[in-house]
Short mmCIF file of C-alpha atoms in Angstrom, two decimals:
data_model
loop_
_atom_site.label_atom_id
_atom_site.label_comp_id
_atom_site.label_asym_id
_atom_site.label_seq_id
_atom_site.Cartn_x
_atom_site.Cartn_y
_atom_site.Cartn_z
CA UNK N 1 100.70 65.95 34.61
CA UNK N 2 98.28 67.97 32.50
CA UNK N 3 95.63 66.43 30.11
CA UNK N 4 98.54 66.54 27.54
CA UNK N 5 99.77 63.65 29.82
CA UNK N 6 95.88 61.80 30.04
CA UNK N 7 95.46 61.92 26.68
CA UNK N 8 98.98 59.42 26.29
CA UNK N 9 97.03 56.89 28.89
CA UNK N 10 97.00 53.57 27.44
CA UNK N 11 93.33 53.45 29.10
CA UNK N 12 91.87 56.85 30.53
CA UNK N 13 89.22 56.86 33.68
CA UNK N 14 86.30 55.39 31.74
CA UNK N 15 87.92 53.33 29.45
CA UNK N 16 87.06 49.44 28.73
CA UNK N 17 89.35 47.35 27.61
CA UNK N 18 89.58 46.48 23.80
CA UNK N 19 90.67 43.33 23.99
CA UNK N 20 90.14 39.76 26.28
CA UNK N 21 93.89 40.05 26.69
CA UNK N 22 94.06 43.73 28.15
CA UNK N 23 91.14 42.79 30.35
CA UNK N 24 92.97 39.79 31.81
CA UNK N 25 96.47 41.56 31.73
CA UNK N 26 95.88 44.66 33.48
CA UNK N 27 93.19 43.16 35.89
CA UNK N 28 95.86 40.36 36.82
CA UNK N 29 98.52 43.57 37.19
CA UNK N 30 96.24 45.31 39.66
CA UNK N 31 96.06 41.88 41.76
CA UNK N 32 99.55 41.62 42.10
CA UNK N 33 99.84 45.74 42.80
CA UNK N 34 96.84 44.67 45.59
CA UNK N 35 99.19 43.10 47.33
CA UNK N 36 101.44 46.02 48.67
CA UNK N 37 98.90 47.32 51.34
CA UNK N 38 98.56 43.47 52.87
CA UNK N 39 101.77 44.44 54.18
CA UNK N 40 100.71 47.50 55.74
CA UNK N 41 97.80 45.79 57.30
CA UNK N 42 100.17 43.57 58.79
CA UNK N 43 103.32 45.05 59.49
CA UNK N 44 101.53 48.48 61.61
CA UNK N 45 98.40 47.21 63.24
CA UNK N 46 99.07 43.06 63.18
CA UNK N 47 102.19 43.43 64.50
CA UNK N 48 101.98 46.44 66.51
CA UNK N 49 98.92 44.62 68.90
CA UNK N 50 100.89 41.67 69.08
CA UNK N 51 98.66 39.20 67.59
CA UNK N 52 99.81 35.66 66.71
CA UNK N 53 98.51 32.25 65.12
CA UNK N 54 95.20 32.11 64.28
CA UNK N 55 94.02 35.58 65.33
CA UNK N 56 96.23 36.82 63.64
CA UNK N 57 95.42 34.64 60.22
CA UNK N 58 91.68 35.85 60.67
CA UNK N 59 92.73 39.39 61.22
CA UNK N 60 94.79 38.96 57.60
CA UNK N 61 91.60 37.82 55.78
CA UNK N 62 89.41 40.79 57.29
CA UNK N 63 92.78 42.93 56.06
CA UNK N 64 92.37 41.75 52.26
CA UNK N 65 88.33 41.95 52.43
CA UNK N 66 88.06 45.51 53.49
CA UNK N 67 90.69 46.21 50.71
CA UNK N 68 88.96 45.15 48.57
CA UNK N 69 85.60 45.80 49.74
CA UNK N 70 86.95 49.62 49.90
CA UNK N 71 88.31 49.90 46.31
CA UNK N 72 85.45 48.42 44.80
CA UNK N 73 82.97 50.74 46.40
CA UNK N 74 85.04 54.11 46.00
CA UNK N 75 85.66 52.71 42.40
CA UNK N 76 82.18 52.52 41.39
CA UNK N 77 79.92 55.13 43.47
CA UNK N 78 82.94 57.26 45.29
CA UNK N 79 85.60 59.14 43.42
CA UNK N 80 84.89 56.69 40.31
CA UNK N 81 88.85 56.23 39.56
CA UNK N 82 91.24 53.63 39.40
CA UNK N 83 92.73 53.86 43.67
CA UNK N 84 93.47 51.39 45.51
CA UNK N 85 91.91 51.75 49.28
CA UNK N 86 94.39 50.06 52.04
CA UNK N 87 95.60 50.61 55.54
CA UNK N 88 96.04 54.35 56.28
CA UNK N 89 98.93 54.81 58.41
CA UNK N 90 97.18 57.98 59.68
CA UNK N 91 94.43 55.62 61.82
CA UNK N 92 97.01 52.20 61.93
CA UNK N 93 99.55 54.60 63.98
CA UNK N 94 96.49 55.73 66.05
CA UNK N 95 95.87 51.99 67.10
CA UNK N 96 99.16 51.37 67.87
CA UNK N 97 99.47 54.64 70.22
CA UNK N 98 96.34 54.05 71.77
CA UNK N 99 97.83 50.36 72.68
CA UNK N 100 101.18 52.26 74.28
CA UNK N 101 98.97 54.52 76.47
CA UNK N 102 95.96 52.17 77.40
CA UNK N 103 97.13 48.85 76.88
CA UNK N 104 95.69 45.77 74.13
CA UNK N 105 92.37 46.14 75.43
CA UNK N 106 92.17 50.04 74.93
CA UNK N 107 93.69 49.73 71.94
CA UNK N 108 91.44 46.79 70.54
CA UNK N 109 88.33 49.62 71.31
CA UNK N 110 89.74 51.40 68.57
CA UNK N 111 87.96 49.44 66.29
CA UNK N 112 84.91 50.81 67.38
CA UNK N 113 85.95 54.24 67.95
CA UNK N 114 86.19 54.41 64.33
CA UNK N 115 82.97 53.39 63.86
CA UNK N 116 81.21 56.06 65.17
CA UNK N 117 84.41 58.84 64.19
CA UNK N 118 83.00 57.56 60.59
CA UNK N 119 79.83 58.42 60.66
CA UNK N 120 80.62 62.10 61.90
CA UNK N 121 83.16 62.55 58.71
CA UNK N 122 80.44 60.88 56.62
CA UNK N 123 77.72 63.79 58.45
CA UNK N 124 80.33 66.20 57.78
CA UNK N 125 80.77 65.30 54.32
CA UNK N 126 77.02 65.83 53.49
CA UNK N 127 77.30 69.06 55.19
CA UNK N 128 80.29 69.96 52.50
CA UNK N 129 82.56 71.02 55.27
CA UNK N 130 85.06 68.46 54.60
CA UNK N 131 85.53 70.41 51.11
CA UNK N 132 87.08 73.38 53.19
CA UNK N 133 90.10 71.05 53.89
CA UNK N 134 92.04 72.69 50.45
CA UNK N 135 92.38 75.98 51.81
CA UNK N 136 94.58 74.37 54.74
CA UNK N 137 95.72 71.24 53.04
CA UNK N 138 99.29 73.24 51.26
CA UNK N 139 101.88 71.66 49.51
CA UNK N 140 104.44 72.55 52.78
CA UNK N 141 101.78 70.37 54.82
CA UNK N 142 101.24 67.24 52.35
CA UNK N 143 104.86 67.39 51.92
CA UNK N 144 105.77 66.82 55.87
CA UNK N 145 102.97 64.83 56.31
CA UNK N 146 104.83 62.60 53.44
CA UNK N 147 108.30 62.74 54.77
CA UNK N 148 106.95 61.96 58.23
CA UNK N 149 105.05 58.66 56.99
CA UNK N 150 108.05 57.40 55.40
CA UNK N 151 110.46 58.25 58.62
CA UNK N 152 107.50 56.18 60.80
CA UNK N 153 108.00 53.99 58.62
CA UNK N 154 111.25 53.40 58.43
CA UNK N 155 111.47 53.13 62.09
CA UNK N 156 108.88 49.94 61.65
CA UNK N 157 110.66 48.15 58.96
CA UNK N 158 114.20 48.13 60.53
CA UNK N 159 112.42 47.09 63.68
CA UNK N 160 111.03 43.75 61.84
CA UNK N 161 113.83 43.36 59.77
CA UNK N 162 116.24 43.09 63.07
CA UNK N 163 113.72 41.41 65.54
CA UNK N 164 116.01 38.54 64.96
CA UNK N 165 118.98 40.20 66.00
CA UNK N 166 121.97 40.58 64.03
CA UNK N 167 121.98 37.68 62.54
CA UNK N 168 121.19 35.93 58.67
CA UNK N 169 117.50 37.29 58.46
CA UNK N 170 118.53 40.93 59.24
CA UNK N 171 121.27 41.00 56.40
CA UNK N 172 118.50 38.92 53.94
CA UNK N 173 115.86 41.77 55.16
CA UNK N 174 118.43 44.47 54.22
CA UNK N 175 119.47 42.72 51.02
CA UNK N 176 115.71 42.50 50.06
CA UNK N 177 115.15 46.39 50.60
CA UNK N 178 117.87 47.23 48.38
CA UNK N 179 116.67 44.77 45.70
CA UNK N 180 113.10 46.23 46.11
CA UNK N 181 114.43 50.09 45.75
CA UNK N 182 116.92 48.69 42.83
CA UNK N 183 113.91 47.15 40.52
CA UNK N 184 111.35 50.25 41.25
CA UNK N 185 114.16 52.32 39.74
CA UNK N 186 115.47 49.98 37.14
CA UNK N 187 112.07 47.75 36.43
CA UNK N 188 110.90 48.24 33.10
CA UNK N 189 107.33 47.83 31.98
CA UNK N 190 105.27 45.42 34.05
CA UNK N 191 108.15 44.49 36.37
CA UNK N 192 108.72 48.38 36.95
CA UNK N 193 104.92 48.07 38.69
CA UNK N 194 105.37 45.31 40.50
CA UNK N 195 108.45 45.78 42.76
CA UNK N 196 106.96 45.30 46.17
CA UNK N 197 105.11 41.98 44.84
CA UNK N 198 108.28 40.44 43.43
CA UNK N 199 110.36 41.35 46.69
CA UNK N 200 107.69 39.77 48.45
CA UNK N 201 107.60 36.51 46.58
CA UNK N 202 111.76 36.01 46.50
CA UNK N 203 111.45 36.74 50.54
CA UNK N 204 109.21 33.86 50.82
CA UNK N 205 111.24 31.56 49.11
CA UNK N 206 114.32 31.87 50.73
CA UNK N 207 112.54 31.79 54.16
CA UNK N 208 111.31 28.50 52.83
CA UNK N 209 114.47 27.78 51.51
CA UNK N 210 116.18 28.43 55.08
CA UNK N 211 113.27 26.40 56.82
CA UNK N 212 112.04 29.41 58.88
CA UNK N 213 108.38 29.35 57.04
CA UNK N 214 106.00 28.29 59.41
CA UNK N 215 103.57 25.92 57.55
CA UNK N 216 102.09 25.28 60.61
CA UNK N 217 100.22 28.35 60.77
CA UNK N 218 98.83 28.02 57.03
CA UNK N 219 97.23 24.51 58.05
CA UNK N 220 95.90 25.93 61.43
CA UNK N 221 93.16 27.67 59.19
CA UNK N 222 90.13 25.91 57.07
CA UNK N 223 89.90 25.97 53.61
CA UNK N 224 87.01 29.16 53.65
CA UNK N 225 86.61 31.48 56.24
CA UNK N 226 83.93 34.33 56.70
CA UNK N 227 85.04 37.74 58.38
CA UNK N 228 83.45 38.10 61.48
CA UNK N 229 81.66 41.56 62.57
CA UNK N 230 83.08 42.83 65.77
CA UNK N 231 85.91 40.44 66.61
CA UNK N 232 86.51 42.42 69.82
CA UNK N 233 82.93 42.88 71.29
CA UNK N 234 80.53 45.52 70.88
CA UNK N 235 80.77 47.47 73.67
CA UNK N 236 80.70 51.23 73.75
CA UNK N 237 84.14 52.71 73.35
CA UNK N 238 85.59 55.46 76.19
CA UNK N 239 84.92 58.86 74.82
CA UNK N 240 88.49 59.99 74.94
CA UNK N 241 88.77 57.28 72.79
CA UNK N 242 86.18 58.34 70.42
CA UNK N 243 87.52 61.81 70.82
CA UNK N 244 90.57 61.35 69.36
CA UNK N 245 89.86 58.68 66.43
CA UNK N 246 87.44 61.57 65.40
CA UNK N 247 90.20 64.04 65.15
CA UNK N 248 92.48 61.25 63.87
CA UNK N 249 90.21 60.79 60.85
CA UNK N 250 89.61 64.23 60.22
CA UNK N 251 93.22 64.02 59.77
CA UNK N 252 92.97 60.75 57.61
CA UNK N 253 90.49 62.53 55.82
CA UNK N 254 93.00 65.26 54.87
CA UNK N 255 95.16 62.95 53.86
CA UNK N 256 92.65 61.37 51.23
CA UNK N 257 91.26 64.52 49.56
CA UNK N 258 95.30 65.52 48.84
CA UNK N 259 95.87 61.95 47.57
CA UNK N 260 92.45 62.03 45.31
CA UNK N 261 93.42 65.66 44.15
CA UNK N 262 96.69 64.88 42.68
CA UNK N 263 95.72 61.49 41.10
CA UNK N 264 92.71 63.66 39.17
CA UNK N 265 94.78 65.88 37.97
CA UNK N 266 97.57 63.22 36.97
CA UNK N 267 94.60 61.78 34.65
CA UNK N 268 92.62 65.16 33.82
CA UNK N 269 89.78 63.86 35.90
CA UNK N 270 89.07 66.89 38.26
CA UNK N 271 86.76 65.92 41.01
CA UNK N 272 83.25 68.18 41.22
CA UNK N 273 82.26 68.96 44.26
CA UNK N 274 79.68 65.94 44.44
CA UNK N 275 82.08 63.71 43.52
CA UNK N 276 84.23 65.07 46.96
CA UNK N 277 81.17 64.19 48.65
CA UNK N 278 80.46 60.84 47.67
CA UNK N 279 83.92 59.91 48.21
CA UNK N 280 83.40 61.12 51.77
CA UNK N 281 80.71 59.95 52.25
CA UNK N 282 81.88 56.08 51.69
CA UNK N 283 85.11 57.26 52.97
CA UNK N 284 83.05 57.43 56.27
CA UNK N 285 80.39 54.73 56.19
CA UNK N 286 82.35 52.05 54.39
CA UNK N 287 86.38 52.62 55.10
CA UNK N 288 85.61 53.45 59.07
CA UNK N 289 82.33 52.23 60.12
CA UNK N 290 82.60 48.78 57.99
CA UNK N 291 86.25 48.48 58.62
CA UNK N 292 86.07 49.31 62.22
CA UNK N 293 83.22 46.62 62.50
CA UNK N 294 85.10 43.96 61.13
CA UNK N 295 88.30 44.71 63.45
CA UNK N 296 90.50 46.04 60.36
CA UNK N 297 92.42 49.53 60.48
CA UNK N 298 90.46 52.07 58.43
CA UNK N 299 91.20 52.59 54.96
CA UNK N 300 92.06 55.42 52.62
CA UNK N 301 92.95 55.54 48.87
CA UNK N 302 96.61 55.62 48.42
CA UNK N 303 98.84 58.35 47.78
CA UNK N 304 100.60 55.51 45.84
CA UNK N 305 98.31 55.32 43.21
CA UNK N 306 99.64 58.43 41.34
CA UNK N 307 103.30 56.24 41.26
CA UNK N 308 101.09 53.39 39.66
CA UNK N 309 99.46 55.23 36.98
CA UNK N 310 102.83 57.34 35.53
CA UNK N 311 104.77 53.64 35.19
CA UNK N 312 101.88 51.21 33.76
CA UNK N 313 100.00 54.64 32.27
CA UNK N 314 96.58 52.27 32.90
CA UNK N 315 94.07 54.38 34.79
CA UNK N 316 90.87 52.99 34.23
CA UNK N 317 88.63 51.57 36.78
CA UNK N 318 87.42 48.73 34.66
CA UNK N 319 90.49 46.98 35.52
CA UNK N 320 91.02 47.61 39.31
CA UNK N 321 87.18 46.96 39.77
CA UNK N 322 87.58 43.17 38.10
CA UNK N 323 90.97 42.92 40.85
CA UNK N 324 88.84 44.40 44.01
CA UNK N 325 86.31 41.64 43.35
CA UNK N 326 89.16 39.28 42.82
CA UNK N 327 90.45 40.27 46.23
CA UNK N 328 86.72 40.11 47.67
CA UNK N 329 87.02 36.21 46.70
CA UNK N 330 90.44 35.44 48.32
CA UNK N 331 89.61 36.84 51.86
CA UNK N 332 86.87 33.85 52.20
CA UNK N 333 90.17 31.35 51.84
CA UNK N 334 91.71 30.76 55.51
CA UNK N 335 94.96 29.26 53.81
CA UNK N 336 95.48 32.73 52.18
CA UNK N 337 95.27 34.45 55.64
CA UNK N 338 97.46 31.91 56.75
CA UNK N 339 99.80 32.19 54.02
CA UNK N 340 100.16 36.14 54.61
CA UNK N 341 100.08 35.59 58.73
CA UNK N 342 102.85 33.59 57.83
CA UNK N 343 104.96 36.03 56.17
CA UNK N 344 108.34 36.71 57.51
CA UNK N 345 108.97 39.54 59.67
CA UNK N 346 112.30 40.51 57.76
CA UNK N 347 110.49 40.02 54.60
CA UNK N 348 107.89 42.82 55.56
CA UNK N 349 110.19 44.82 57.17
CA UNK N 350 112.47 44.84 54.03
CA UNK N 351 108.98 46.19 51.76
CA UNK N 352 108.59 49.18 54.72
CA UNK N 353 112.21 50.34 54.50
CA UNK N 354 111.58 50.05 50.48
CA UNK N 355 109.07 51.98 50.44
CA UNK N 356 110.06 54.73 53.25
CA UNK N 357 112.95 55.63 51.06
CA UNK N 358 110.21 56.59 48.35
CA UNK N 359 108.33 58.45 50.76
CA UNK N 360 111.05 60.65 52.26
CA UNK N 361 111.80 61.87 48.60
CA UNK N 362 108.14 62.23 47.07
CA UNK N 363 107.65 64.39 50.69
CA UNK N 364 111.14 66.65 50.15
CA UNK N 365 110.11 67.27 46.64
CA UNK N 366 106.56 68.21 47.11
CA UNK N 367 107.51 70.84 49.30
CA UNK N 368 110.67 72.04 47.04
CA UNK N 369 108.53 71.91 44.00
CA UNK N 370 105.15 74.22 45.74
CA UNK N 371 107.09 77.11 45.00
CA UNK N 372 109.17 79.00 47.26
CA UNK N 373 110.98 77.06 49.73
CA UNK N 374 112.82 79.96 51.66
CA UNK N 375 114.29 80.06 55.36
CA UNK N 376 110.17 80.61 56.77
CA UNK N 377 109.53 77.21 55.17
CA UNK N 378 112.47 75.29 55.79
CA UNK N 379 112.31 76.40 59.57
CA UNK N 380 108.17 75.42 59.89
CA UNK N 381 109.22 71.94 58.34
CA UNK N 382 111.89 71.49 59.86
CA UNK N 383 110.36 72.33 63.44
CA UNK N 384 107.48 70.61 62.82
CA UNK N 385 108.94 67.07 61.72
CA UNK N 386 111.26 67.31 64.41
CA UNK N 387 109.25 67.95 67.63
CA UNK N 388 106.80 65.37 66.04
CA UNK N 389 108.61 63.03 65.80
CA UNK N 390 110.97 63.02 69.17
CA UNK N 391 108.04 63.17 71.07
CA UNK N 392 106.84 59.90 69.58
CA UNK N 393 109.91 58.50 70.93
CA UNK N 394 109.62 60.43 74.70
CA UNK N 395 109.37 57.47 77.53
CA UNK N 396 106.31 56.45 79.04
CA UNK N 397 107.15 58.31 82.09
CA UNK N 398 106.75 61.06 79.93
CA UNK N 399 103.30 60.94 79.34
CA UNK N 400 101.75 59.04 82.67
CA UNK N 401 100.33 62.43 84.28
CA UNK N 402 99.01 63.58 80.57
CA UNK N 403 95.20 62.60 79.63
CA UNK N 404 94.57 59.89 77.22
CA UNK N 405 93.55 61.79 74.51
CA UNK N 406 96.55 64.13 74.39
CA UNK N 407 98.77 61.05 75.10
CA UNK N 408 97.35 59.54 71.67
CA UNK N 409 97.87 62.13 69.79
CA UNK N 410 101.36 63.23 70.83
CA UNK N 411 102.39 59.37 69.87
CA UNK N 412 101.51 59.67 66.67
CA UNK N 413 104.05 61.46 64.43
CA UNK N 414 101.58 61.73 61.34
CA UNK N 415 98.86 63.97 63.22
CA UNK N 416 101.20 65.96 64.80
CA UNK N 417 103.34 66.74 62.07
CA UNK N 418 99.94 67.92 60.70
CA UNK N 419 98.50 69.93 63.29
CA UNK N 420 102.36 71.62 63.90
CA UNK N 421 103.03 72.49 60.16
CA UNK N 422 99.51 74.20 60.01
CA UNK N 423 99.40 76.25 62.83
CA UNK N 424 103.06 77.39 62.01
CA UNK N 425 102.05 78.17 58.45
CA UNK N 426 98.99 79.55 58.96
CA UNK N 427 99.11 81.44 62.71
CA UNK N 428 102.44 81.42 64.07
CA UNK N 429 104.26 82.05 60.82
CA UNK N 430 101.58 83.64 58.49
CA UNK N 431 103.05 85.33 55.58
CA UNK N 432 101.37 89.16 55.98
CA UNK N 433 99.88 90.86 53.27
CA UNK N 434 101.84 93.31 52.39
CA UNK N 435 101.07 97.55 51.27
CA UNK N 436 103.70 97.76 48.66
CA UNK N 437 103.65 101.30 48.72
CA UNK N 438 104.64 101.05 52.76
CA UNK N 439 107.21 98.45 52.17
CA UNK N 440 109.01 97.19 49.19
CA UNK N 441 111.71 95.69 51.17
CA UNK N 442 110.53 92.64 53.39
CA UNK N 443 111.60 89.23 52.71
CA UNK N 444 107.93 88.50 52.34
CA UNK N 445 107.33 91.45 49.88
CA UNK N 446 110.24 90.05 48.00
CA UNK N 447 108.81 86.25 47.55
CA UNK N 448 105.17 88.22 46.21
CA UNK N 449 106.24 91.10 44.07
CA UNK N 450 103.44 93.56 43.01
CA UNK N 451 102.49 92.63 39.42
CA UNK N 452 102.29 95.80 36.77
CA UNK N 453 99.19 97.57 36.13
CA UNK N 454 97.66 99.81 33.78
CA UNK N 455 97.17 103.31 35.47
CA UNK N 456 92.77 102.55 35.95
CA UNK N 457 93.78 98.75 37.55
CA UNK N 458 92.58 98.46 41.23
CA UNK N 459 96.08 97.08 43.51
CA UNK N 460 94.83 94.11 45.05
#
């Protein structure tokens, strides 16, 4: 969307509202859209280690605090727009890959790992290297990358929705993920913004409904918690571990600056180049090292966020930095960690299939819509999501004579569907430059034809 498209914003960047009832309207809409990466706190990382009852209840208030802790600080000295921070599968994968190879206790290092991996993006940042990632970062890559979140994810929402068995939650999980696909297509105006909230709250209920809420677990907390720095110790992490959460948020990192990019241009707010580095720069410190301190996955604004703005056609910050501090206020509440700890496994998984669908068509169309999408480009896709993802799925056996580090990344989908679709794109595959006046005739002449010049024009 061009500025054409800003200037119809109900509310651009910078905007405040003009009324007491937009400011409580569209700051109460951003709390409910707050909502949708609890689940991906919980359903990746909080399920994936295993944890239960009340570590798992304090692990869901730390979840909502760095959210929005993260939001708040990107909104008002990082990228300065209206993106919500949450769980990036990119690092939550990592966690739960470095628990398959290592174990809990490996795993739970993590935390720290990304401590210190933040602080080397955030060096980086200052450097400006991280702006180099563009001239790698293509539409064929975002596009896999995309397609490959929402298969992962997939894969961990029909797990929770059938970790009952075949049996009444599994069809109520499955009935829930069509409802939630049905109202993001056929919501209109605040409901259409909302779908993953409203599938949330109807889950509950029926759970209650069917008895199988555990109260129990809500009344196991106090009435105000604080989130507690390093929940897991403070020891030094291995360096293979630190290793590979580097290169894992380098990745993650990747993943941000395409996610910022399009939302600026969706609201003709084109980052500067010190804008790319402030948002780095807390994209390190705050949404790694404070995250990773507090025993939450690492955060990273939401690809989501351009979704949000084209249905509600809100984009300013004024709104979303009201709901961050909102959010702020209800992680020092135990009976809201409780109340989300609590939340049924059939319910979350029915949000994660929801939302995979989503994610396997915004990834096919961003690479269909780059340009042209020819037999070179289906192959390197194709290839790439493939190999990526069986070898997530390889046995153990598979990977007990392979280092650590290696065994990490191979078990997570996201980086190596990364790492694969560059270096087929740009080394294995590289489109050459052609000398028209040598060939006029390849397939890759024929996607790039010369353009017409005047007689004194220089061919290029």
């Amino acid at each position: 969307m061009s500025s054409n498209s800003a200037n119809k914003l109900v509310y651009g960047p910078d905007d405040t509202p003009r009324t007491k009832r937009d400011a409580i309207l569209y700051s109460a809409q951003w709390i409910m859209i707050m909502f949708y990466p609890v689940v991906w706190g919980y359903s990746i990382v909080g399920k994936g280690l295993g944890f239960e009852g009340q570590d798992l209840c304090l692990y869901m208030t730390r979840v909502v605090f760095v959210i929005g802790a993260s939001t708040l600080l990107q909104a008002l000295f990082g990228h300065r727009l209206a993106m919500i921070s949450g769980p990036n599968i990119i690092p939550s994968l990592a966690i739960v890959a470095a628990c398959s190879v290592g174990g809990a206790d490996y795993a739970l290092e993590s935390f720290n790992a990304f401590i210190i991996a933040g602080i080397i993006v955030a060096i980086l940042s200052a450097l400006g290297i991280m702006d180099k990632i563009g001239s790698v970062w293509t539409p064929i890559v975002s596009g896999a990358m995309i397609l490959m979140v929402g298969l992962s994810t997939s894969t961990t929402g029909v797990s929770l929705v059938a970790s009952d068995g075949f049996s009444m939650p599994f069809a109520l999980g499955i009935g829930l993920a069509l409802f939630c696909g049905w109202l993001s297509i056929k919501g209109r105006g605040l409901i259409a913004t909302v779908p993953v909230l409203i599938t949330i709250v109807i889950g509950y209920l029926a759970f209650i409904a069917l008895g199988k809420f555990d109260w129990g677990l809500v009344a196991s907390m106090p009435v105000f918690t604080i989130p507690q720095l390093f929940p897991y110790g403070i020891s030094l992490p291995p360096i293979d571990l630190i290793v590979t959460m580097t290169v894992v948020t380098i990745f993650a990192s990747a993943n941000a600056y395409g996610n910022v990019e399009g939302y600026s241009e969706i609201v003709d707010a084109k980052q500067t180049e010190r804008e790319h580095r402030r948002t780095f720069t807390i994209f390190g410190l705050i949404e790694h090292c404070l995250t990773g301190a507090l025993g939450a996955p690492p955060t990273a604004p939401y690809g989501e966020n351009l979704g949000f703005v084209l249905l509600t056609r809100v984009a300013s910050r004024f709104f979303l930095i009201c709901a961050s501090i909102a959010c702020i206020a209800m992680s020092f509440f135990g009976t809201i960690g409780g109340v989300m700890a609590a939340m049924p496994e059939s319910v979350a998984g029915a949000v994660l299939i929801g939302v995979a669908c989503t994610l396997i068509g915004i990834g096919a169309r961003t690479m269909v819509q780059a340009g042209a999408f020819n037999t070179r480009e289906i192959f390197i896709v194709g290839f790439s999501v493939f190999l990526a993802l069986g070898t997530s799925f390889l046995p153990d056996s598979f990977f007990s004579e392979t280092p650590r580090l290696v065994s990490t990344l191979l078990k997570n989908p996201v980086i190596m569907v990364i790492i694969l679709t560059v270096i087929m794109e740009q080394l294995v595959m590289r489109k050459p430059q052609c000398r028209y006046a040598a060939d006029t005739t390849s397939t890759a002449c024929a996607e790039n034809p010369p353009r017409i010049t005047n007689s004194t024009d220089e061919t290029k």
